[in-house]
Short mmCIF file of C-alpha atoms in Angstrom, two decimals:
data_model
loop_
_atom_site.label_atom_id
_atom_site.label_comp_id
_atom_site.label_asym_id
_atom_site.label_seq_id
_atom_site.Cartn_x
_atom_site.Cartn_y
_atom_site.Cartn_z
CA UNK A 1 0.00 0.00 0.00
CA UNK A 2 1.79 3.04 -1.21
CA UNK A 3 0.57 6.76 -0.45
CA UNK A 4 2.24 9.76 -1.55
CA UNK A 5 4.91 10.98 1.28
CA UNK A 6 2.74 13.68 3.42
CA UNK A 7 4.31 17.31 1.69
CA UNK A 8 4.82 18.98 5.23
CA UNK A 9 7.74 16.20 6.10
CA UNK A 10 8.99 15.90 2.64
CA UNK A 11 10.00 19.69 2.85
CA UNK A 12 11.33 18.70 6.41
CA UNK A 13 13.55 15.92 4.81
CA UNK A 14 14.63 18.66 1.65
CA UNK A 15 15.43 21.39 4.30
CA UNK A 16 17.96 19.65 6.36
CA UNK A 17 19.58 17.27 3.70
CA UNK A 18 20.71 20.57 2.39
CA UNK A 19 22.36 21.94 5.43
CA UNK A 20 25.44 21.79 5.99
CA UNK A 21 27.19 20.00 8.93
CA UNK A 22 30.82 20.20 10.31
CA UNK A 23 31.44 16.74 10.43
CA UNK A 24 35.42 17.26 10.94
CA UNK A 25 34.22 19.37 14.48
CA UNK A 26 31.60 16.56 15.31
CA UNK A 27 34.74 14.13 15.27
CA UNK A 28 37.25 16.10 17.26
CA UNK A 29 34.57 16.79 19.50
CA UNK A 30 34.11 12.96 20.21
CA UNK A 31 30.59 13.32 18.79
CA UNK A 32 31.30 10.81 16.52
CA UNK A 33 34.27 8.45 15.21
CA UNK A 34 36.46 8.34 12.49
CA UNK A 35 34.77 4.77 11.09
CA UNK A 36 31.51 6.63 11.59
CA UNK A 37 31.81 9.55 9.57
CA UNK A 38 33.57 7.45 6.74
CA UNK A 39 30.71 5.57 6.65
CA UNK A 40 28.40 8.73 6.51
CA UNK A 41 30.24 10.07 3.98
CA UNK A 42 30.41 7.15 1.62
CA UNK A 43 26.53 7.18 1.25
CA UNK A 44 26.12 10.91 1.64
CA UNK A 45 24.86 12.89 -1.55
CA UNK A 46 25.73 10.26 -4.00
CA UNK A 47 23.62 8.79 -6.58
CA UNK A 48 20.73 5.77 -5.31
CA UNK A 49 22.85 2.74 -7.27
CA UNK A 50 25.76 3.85 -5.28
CA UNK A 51 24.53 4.09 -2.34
CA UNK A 52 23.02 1.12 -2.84
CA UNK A 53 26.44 -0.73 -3.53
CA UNK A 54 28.22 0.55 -0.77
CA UNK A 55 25.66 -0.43 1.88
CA UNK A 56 25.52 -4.13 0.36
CA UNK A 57 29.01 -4.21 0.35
CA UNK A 58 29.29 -3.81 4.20
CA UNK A 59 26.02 -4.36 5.86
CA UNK A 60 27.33 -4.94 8.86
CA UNK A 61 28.79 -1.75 9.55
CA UNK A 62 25.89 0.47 8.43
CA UNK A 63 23.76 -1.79 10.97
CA UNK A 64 26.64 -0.84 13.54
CA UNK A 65 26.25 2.90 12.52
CA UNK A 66 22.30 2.83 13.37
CA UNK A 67 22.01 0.38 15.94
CA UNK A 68 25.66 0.55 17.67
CA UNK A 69 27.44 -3.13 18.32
CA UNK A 70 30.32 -4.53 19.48
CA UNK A 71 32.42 -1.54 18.15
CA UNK A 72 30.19 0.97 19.98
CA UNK A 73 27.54 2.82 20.24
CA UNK A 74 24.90 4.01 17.64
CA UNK A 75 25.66 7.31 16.22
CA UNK A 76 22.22 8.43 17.68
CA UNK A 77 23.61 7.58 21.07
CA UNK A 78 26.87 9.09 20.72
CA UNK A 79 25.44 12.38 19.17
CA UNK A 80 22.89 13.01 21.43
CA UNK A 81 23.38 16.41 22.72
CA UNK A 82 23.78 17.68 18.56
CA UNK A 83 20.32 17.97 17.77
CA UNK A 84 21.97 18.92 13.76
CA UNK A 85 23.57 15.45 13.57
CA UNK A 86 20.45 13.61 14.82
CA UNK A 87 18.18 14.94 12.84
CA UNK A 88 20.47 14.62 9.46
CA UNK A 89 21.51 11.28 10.67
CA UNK A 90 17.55 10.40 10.97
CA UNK A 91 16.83 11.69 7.35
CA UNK A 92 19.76 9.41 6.20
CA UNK A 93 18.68 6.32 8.23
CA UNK A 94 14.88 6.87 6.17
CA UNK A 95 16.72 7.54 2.74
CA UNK A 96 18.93 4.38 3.21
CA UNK A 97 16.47 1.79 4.05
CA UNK A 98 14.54 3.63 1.30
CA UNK A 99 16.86 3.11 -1.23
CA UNK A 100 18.62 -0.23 0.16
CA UNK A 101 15.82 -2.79 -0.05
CA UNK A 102 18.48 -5.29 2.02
CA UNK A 103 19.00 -2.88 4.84
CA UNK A 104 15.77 -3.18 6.99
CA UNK A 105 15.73 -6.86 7.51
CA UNK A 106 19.37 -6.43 8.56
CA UNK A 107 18.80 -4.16 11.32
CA UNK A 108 15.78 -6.44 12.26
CA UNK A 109 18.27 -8.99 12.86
CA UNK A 110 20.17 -6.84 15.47
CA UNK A 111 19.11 -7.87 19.03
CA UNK A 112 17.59 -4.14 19.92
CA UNK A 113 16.35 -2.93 16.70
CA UNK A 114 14.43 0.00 18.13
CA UNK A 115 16.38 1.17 21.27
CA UNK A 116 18.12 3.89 20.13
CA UNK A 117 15.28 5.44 18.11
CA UNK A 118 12.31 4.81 20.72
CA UNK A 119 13.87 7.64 23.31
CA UNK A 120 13.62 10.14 20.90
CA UNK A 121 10.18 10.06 20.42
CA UNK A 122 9.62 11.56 23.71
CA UNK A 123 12.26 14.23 23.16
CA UNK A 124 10.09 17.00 23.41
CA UNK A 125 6.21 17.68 23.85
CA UNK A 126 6.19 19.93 21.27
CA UNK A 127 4.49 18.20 18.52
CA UNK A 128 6.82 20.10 15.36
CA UNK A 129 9.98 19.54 17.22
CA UNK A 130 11.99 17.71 14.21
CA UNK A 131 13.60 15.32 16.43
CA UNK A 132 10.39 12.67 17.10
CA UNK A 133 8.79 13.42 14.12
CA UNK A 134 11.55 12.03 11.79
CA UNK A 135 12.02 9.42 14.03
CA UNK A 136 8.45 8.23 13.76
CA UNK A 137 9.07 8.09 9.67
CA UNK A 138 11.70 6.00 10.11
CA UNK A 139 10.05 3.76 12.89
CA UNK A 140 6.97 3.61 10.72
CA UNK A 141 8.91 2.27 7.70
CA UNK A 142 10.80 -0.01 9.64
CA UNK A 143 7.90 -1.85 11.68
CA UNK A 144 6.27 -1.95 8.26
CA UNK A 145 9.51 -3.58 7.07
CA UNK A 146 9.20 -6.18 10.02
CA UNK A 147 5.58 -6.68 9.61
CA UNK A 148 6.09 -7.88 6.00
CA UNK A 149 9.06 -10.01 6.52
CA UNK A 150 7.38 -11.94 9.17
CA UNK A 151 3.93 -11.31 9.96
CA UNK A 152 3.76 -12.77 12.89
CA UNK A 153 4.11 -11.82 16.39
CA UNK A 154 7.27 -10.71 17.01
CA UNK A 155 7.88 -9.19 21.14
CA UNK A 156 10.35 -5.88 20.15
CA UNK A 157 7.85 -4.79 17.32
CA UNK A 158 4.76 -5.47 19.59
CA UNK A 159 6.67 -3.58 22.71
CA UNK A 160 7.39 -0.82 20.21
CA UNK A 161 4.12 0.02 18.51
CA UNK A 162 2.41 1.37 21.43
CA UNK A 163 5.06 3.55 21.76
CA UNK A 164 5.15 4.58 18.33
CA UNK A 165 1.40 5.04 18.64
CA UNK A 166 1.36 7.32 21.70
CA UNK A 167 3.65 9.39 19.40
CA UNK A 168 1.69 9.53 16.63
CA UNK A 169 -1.59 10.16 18.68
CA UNK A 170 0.09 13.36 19.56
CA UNK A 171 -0.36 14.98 16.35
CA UNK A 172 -3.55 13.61 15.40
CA UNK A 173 -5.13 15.28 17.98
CA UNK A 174 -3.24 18.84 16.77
CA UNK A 175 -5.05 21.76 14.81
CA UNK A 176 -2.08 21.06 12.18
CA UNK A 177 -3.87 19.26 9.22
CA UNK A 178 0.22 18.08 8.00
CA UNK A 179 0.41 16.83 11.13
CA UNK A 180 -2.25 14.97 11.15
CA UNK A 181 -1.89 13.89 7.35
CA UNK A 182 1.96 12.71 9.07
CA UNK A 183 0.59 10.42 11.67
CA UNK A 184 -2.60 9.11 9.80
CA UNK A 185 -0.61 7.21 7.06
CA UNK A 186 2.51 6.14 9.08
CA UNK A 187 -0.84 4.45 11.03
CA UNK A 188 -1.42 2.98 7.63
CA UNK A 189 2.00 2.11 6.79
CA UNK A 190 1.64 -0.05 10.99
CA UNK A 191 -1.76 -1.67 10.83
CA UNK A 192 -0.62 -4.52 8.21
CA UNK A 193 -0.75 -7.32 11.00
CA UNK A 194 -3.45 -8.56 13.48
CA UNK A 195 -1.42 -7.87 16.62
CA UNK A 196 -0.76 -4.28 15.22
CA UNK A 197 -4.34 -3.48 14.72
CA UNK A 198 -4.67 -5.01 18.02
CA UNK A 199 -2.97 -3.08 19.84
CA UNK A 200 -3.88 0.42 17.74
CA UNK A 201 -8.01 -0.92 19.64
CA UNK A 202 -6.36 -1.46 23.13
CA UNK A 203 -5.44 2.07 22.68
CA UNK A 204 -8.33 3.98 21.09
CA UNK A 205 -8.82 6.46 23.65
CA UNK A 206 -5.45 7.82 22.07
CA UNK A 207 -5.15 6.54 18.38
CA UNK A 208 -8.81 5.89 17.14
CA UNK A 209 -10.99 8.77 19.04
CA UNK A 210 -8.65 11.54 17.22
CA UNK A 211 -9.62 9.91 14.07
CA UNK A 212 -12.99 9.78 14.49
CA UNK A 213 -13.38 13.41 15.46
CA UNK A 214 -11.92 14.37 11.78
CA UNK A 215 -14.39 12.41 10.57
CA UNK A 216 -17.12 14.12 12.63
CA UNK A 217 -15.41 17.48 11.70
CA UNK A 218 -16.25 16.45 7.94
CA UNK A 219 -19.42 15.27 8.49
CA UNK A 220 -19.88 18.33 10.13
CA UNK A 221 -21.22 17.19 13.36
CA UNK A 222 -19.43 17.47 17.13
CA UNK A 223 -19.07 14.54 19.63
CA UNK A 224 -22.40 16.18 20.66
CA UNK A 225 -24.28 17.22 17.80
CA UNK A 226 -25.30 14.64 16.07
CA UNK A 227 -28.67 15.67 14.50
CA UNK A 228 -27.77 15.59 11.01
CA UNK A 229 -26.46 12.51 10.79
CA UNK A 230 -29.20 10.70 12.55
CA UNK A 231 -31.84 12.50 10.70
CA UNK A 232 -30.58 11.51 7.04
CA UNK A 233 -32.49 14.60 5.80
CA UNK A 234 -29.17 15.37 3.94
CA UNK A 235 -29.51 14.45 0.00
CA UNK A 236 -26.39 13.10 -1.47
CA UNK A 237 -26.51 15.49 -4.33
CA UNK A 238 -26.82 18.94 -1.80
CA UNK A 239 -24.13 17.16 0.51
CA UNK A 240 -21.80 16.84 -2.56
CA UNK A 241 -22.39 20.44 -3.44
CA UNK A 242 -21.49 21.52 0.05
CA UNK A 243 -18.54 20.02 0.54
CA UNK A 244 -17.31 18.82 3.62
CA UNK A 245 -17.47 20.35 6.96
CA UNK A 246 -14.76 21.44 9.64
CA UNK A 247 -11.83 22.54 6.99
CA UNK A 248 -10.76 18.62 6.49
CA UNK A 249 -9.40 18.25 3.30
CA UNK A 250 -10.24 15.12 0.70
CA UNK A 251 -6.65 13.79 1.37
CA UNK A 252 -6.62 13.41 5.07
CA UNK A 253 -10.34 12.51 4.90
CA UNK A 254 -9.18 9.63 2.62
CA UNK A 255 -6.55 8.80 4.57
CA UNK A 256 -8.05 8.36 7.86
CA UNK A 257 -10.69 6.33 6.25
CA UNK A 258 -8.07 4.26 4.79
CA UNK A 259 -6.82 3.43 8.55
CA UNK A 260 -9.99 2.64 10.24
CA UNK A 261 -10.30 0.47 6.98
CA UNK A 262 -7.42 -1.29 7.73
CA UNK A 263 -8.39 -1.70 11.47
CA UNK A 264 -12.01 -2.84 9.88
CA UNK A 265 -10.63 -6.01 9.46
CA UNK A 266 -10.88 -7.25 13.06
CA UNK A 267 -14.51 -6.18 12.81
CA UNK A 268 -15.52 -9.25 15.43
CA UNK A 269 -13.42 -7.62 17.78
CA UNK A 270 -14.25 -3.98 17.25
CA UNK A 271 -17.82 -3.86 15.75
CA UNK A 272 -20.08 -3.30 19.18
CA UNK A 273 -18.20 -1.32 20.95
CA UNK A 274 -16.84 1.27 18.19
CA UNK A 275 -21.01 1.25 17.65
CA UNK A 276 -21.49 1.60 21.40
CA UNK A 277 -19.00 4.02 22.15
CA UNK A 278 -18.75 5.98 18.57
CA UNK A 279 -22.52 5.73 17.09
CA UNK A 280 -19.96 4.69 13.96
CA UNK A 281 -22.88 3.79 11.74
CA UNK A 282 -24.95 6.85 11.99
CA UNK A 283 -21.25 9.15 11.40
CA UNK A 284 -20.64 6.74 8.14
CA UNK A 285 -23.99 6.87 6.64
CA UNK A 286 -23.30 10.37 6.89
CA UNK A 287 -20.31 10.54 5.54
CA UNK A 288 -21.50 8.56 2.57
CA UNK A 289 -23.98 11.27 1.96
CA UNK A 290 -20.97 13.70 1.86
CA UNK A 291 -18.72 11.40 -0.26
CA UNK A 292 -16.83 12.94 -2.96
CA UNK A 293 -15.06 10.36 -4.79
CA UNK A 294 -15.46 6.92 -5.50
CA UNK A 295 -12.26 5.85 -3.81
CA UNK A 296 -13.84 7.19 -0.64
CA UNK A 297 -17.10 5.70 -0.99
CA UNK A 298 -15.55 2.76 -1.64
CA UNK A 299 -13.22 2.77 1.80
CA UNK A 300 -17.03 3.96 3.55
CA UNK A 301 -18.84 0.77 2.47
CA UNK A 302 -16.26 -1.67 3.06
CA UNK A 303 -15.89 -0.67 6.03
CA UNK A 304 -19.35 -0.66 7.12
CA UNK A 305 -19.34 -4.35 5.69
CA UNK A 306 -16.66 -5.27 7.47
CA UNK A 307 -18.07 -4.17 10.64
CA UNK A 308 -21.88 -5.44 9.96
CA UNK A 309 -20.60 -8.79 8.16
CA UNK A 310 -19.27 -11.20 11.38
CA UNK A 311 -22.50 -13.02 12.51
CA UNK A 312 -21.59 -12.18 15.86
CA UNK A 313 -22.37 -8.04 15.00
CA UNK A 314 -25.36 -8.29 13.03
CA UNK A 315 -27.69 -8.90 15.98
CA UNK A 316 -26.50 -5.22 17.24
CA UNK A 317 -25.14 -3.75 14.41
CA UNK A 318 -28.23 -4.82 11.79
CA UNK A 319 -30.86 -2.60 13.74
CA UNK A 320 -28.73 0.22 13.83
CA UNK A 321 -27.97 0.61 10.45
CA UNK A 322 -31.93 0.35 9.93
CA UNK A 323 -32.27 3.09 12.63
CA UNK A 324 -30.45 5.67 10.99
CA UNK A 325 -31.33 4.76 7.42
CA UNK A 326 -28.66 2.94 5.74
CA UNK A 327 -30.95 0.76 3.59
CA UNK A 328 -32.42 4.11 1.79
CA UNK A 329 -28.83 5.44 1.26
CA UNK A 330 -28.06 2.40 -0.03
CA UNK A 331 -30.78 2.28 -2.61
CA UNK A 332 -29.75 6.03 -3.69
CA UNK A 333 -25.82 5.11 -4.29
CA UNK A 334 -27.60 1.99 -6.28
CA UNK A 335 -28.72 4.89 -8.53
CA UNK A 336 -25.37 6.58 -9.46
CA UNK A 337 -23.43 5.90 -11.84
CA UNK A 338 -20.77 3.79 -10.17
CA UNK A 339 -17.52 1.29 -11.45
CA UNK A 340 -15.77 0.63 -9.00
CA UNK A 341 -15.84 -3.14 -8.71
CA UNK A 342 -14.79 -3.46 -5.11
CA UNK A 343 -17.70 -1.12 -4.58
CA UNK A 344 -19.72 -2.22 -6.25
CA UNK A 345 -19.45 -5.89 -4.63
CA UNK A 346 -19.84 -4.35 -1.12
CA UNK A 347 -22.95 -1.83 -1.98
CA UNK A 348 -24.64 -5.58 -3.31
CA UNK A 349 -23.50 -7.45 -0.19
CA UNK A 350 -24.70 -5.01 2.36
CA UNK A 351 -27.77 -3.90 0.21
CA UNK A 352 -29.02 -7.67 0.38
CA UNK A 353 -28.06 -8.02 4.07
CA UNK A 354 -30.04 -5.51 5.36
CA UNK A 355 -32.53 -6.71 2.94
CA UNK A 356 -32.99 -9.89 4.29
CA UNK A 357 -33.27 -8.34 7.87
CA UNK A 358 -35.41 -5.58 7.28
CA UNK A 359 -38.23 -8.04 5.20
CA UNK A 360 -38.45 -10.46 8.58
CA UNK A 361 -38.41 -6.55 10.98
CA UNK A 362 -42.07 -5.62 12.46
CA UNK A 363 -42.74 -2.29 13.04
CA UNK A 364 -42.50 -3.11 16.88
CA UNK A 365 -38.84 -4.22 15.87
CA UNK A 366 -37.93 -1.09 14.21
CA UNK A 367 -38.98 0.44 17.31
CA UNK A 368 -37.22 -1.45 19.10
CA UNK A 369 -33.97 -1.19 17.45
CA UNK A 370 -34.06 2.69 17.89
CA UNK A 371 -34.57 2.47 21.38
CA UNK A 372 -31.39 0.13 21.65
CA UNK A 373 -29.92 2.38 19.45
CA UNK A 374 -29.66 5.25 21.95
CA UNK A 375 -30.98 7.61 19.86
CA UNK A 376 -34.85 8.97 18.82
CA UNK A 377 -36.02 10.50 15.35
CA UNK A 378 -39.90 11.08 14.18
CA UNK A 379 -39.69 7.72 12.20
CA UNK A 380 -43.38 6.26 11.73
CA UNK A 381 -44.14 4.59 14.80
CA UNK A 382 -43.88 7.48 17.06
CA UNK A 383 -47.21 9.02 15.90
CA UNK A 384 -48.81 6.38 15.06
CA UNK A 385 -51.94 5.93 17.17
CA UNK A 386 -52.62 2.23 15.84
CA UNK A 387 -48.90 1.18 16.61
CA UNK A 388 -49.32 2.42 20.46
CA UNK A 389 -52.69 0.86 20.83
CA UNK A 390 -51.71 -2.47 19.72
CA UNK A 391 -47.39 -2.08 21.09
CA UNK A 392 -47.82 -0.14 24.30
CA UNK A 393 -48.28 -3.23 26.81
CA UNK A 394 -45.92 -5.14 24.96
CA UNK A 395 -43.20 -2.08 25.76
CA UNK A 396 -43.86 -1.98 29.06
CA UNK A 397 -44.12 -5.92 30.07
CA UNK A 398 -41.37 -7.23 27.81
CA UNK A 399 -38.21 -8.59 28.67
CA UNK A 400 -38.34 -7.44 32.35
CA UNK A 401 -39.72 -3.41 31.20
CA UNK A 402 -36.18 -3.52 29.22
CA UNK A 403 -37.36 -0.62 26.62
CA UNK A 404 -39.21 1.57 29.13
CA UNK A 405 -35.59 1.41 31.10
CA UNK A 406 -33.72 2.16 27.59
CA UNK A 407 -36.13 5.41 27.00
CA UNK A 408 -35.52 6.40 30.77
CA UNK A 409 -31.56 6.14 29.55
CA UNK A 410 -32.42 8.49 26.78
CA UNK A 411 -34.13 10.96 28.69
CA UNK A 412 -31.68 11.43 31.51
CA UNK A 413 -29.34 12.81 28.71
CA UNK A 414 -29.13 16.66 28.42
CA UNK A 415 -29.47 16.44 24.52
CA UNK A 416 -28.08 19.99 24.30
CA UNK A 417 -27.63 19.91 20.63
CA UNK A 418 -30.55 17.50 19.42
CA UNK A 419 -33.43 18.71 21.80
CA UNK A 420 -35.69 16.50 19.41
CA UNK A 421 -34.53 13.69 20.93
CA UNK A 422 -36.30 14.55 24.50
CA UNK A 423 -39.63 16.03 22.97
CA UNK A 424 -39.85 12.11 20.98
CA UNK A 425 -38.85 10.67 24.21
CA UNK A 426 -42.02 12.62 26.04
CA UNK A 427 -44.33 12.38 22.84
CA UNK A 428 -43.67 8.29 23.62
CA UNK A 429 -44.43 8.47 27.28
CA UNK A 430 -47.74 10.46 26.46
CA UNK A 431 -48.51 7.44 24.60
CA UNK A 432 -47.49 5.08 26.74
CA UNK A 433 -50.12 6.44 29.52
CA UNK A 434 -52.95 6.96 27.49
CA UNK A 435 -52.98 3.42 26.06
CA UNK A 436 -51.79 1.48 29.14
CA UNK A 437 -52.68 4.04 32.61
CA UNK A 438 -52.70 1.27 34.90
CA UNK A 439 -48.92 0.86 34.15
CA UNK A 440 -48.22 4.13 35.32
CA UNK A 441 -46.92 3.22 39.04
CA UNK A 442 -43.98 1.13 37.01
CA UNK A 443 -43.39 3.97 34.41
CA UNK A 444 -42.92 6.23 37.95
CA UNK A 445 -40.70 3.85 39.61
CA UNK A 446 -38.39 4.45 37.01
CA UNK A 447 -38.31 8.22 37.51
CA UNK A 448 -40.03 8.57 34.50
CA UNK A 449 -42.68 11.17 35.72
CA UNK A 450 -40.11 13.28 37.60
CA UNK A 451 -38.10 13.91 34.85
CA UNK A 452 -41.33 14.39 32.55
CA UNK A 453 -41.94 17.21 34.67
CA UNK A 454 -38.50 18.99 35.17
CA UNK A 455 -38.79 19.24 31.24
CA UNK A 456 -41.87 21.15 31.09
CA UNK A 457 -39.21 23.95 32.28
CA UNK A 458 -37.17 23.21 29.27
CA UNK A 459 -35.67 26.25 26.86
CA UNK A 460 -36.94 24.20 23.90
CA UNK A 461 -40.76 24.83 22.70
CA UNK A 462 -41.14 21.77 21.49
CA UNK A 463 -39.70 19.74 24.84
CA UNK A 464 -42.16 21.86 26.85
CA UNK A 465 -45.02 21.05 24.23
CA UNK A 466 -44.55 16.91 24.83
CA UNK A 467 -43.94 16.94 28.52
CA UNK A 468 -46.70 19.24 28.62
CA UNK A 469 -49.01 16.48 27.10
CA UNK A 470 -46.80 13.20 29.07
CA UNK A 471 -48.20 15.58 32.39
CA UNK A 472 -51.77 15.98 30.78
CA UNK A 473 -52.43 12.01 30.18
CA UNK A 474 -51.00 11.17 33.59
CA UNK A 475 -53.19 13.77 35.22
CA UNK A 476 -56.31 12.54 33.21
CA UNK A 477 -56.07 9.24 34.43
CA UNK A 478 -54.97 10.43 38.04
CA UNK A 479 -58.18 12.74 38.27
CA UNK A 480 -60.43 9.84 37.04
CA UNK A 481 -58.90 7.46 39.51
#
């Protein structure tokens, strides 16, 4: 998987190739030996092929140069207080196992591959300091390397990456969009193995949550505002035309796609709880409203699939992506003009899946599944006078009064951005009264009529104008008894 070396650290790399550096001084200051800067120099500003030779020629002693050995230590240890020579010696290090296909899996085959590049991730907290972020580059490239020569488990790599990670989470979560673009595909470049993607989840308070608020950013919701994307009032063609929200370009959108695509892949281990914790299907039927390109609609769906697809999800994950109207989007991309065969394949697969589950769904299910969902929207049942009459006993009694619990968890929320959510919640209750009263002692015992009534002092009209009719039934039916 090749991507297109992020521009900020390319001009990074340019910048200090071209400075100069008193090498002669460096030696007489016992910053570094005679054998090392023969070395440097011999691969220094020559032609690829060349450099090329020289490092096959003596392996050894460029592995020695990085890594340190029996003749010493690495240069990165024995320069450490000339922040010039480590950072040209870094940009070096990348260019050579660039150019000299041989080199990585040589250093791989030293007994600390990593220690004397892991320190200097952590040598400052400032996230443009030139020090860490090379060093990450040429981590990222060489994990990568180690990942592909043996994908297996392997204890330095996996006692590395979550360093590397906590690194790279660092400037995902900047205002930089290069340094974001930076991290995001050297994440691409590490989640080639199971255990990698692995341990990017055991981590996604740091590595994932950053992600997923650029992808909020474009789908130009917050964390807490969420209205848009649950509604699906958004055509494709009007989100297309407005472009996408929160300044994220269509590279780093594509690239952070491209990650959680990767990470997709364990999908049985991920699927509930990025749902759970992320409300990932409403933000990527969204985002599939918003879609650009092909090559990100493609990443969208296939990811969805991947997440959906393990028969251990579908049972969660299958309502949801009823809830917030996935099978309708669906049906629209159907529509368009599409050729992407991957695509394609995965708009088929996922179109017939939630097929297949939304022809055996009753409207009770449907309302079911929004209720598990955590989240309310004026979908049919909600005013539908028939649907209470014939459901409303069946909500309460069922599974232990699970669903009346559920819209109690709804309701406790503040809903700060998406008051609709609350005036649904007390249009239900209102329902729930008038067609069962004698139930009303249970609905109570849940605090369901105290916090009826603290909303009828809500700011929002419409919140006032439920709870004021929630009150109304359950002092109709108080006054008669």
């Amino acid at each position: 998987m090749s991507l297109d070396p992020p521009t900020y650290l390319n001009s990074l790399q340019n910048n200090i190739r071209a400075r100069p550096i008193p090498w002669e001084g460096a030696v007489r200051a016992g910053t570094i030996t005679d054998n090392d800067l023969k070395r440097i120099k011999a691969v220094d500003k020559v032609r690829k092929d060349q450099r090329r030779q020289t490092v096959e020629a003596d392996t050894d002693a460029y592995r020695s140069l990085l890594l340190g050995g029996e003749q010493g230590k690495s240069v990165l240890e024995s320069a450490a207080k000339r922040a010039d020579v480590i950072q040209y010696i870094l940009v070096l290090a990348a260019d050579l196992i660039n150019d000299v296909p041989s080199l990585a899996p040589a250093l791989l085959e030293h007994s600390s591959p990593y220690k004397p590049f892991l320190p200097l991730l952590s040598h400052s907290t400032s996230p443009e300091d030139p020090i860490p972020l090379l060093t990450s580059s040429f981590l990222a490239s060489l994990i990568s390397a180690a990942q592909t020569d043996s994908p297996k488990s392997n204890p330095q790599t996996d006692e590395a990456l979550p360093k590397l990670y906590t690194y790279l989470s660092t400037l995902t979560k900047s205002q930089d969009s290069g340094l974001q673009d930076i991290a995001v595909q050297e994440y691409s470049a590490l989640l080639r193995t199971k255990k990698a993607r692995e341990l990017f989840w055991k981590q996604r308070q740091d590595t994932l949550n950053p992600l997923i608020d650029i992808l909020r950013a474009a789908a130009g919701a917050g964390r807490d505002s969420d209205s848009t994307m649950w509604s699906g009032g958004t055509s494709i063609r009007s989100a297309t035309e407005a472009g996408l929200g929160g300044g994220v370009g269509l590279q780093l959108l594509y690239h952070v796609l491209l990650a959680i695509w990767q990470l997709s892949f364990e999908g049985s281990l991920i699927g509930k709880n990025l749902e759970k914790e992320q409300e990932i299907l409403a933000l990527y039927t969204q985002l599939l409203r918003l879609s650009p390109k092909e090559k990100t609609t493609r990443l969208l769906l296939s990811t969805v699939f991947n997440l959906i697809n393990p028969s251990a999800n579908r049972s969660d994950l299958l309502p949801t992506a009823t809830t917030v109207r996935l099978p309708v989007l669906l049906a629209n991309l159907k529509a368009r003009h599409l050729t992407d065969p991957d695509l394609l394949e995965d708009l088929e697969n996922l179109t017939c899946m939630l097929a297949d589950y939304t022809s055996s769904q009753t409207t009770f299910d449907e309302y079911a599944s929004e209720l598990h969902a955590g989240h309310l929207r004026w979908s049919p049942p909600h005013r539908d006078a028939n649907f209470w009459r014939e459901n409303a006993r069946k909500i309460l009694d069922e599974n232990q009064s699970e669903l009346p619990k559920k819209l109690m968890e709804i309701m406790q929320k503040k809903w700060e951005n998406e008051k609709q959510v609350l005036a649904i919640a007390c249009n239900d209750i209102a329902w729930l009264v008038k067609e069962a009263p004698e139930k009303r002692v249970q609905l109570e015992k849940l605090g369901v009529r105290a916090r009826v009534m603290e909303l009828m002092a809500d700011e929002n009209e419409g919140v006032r104008w439920e709870s004021l009719r929630a009150v109304g039934e359950w002092l109709r039916y108080s006054f008669e008894d």
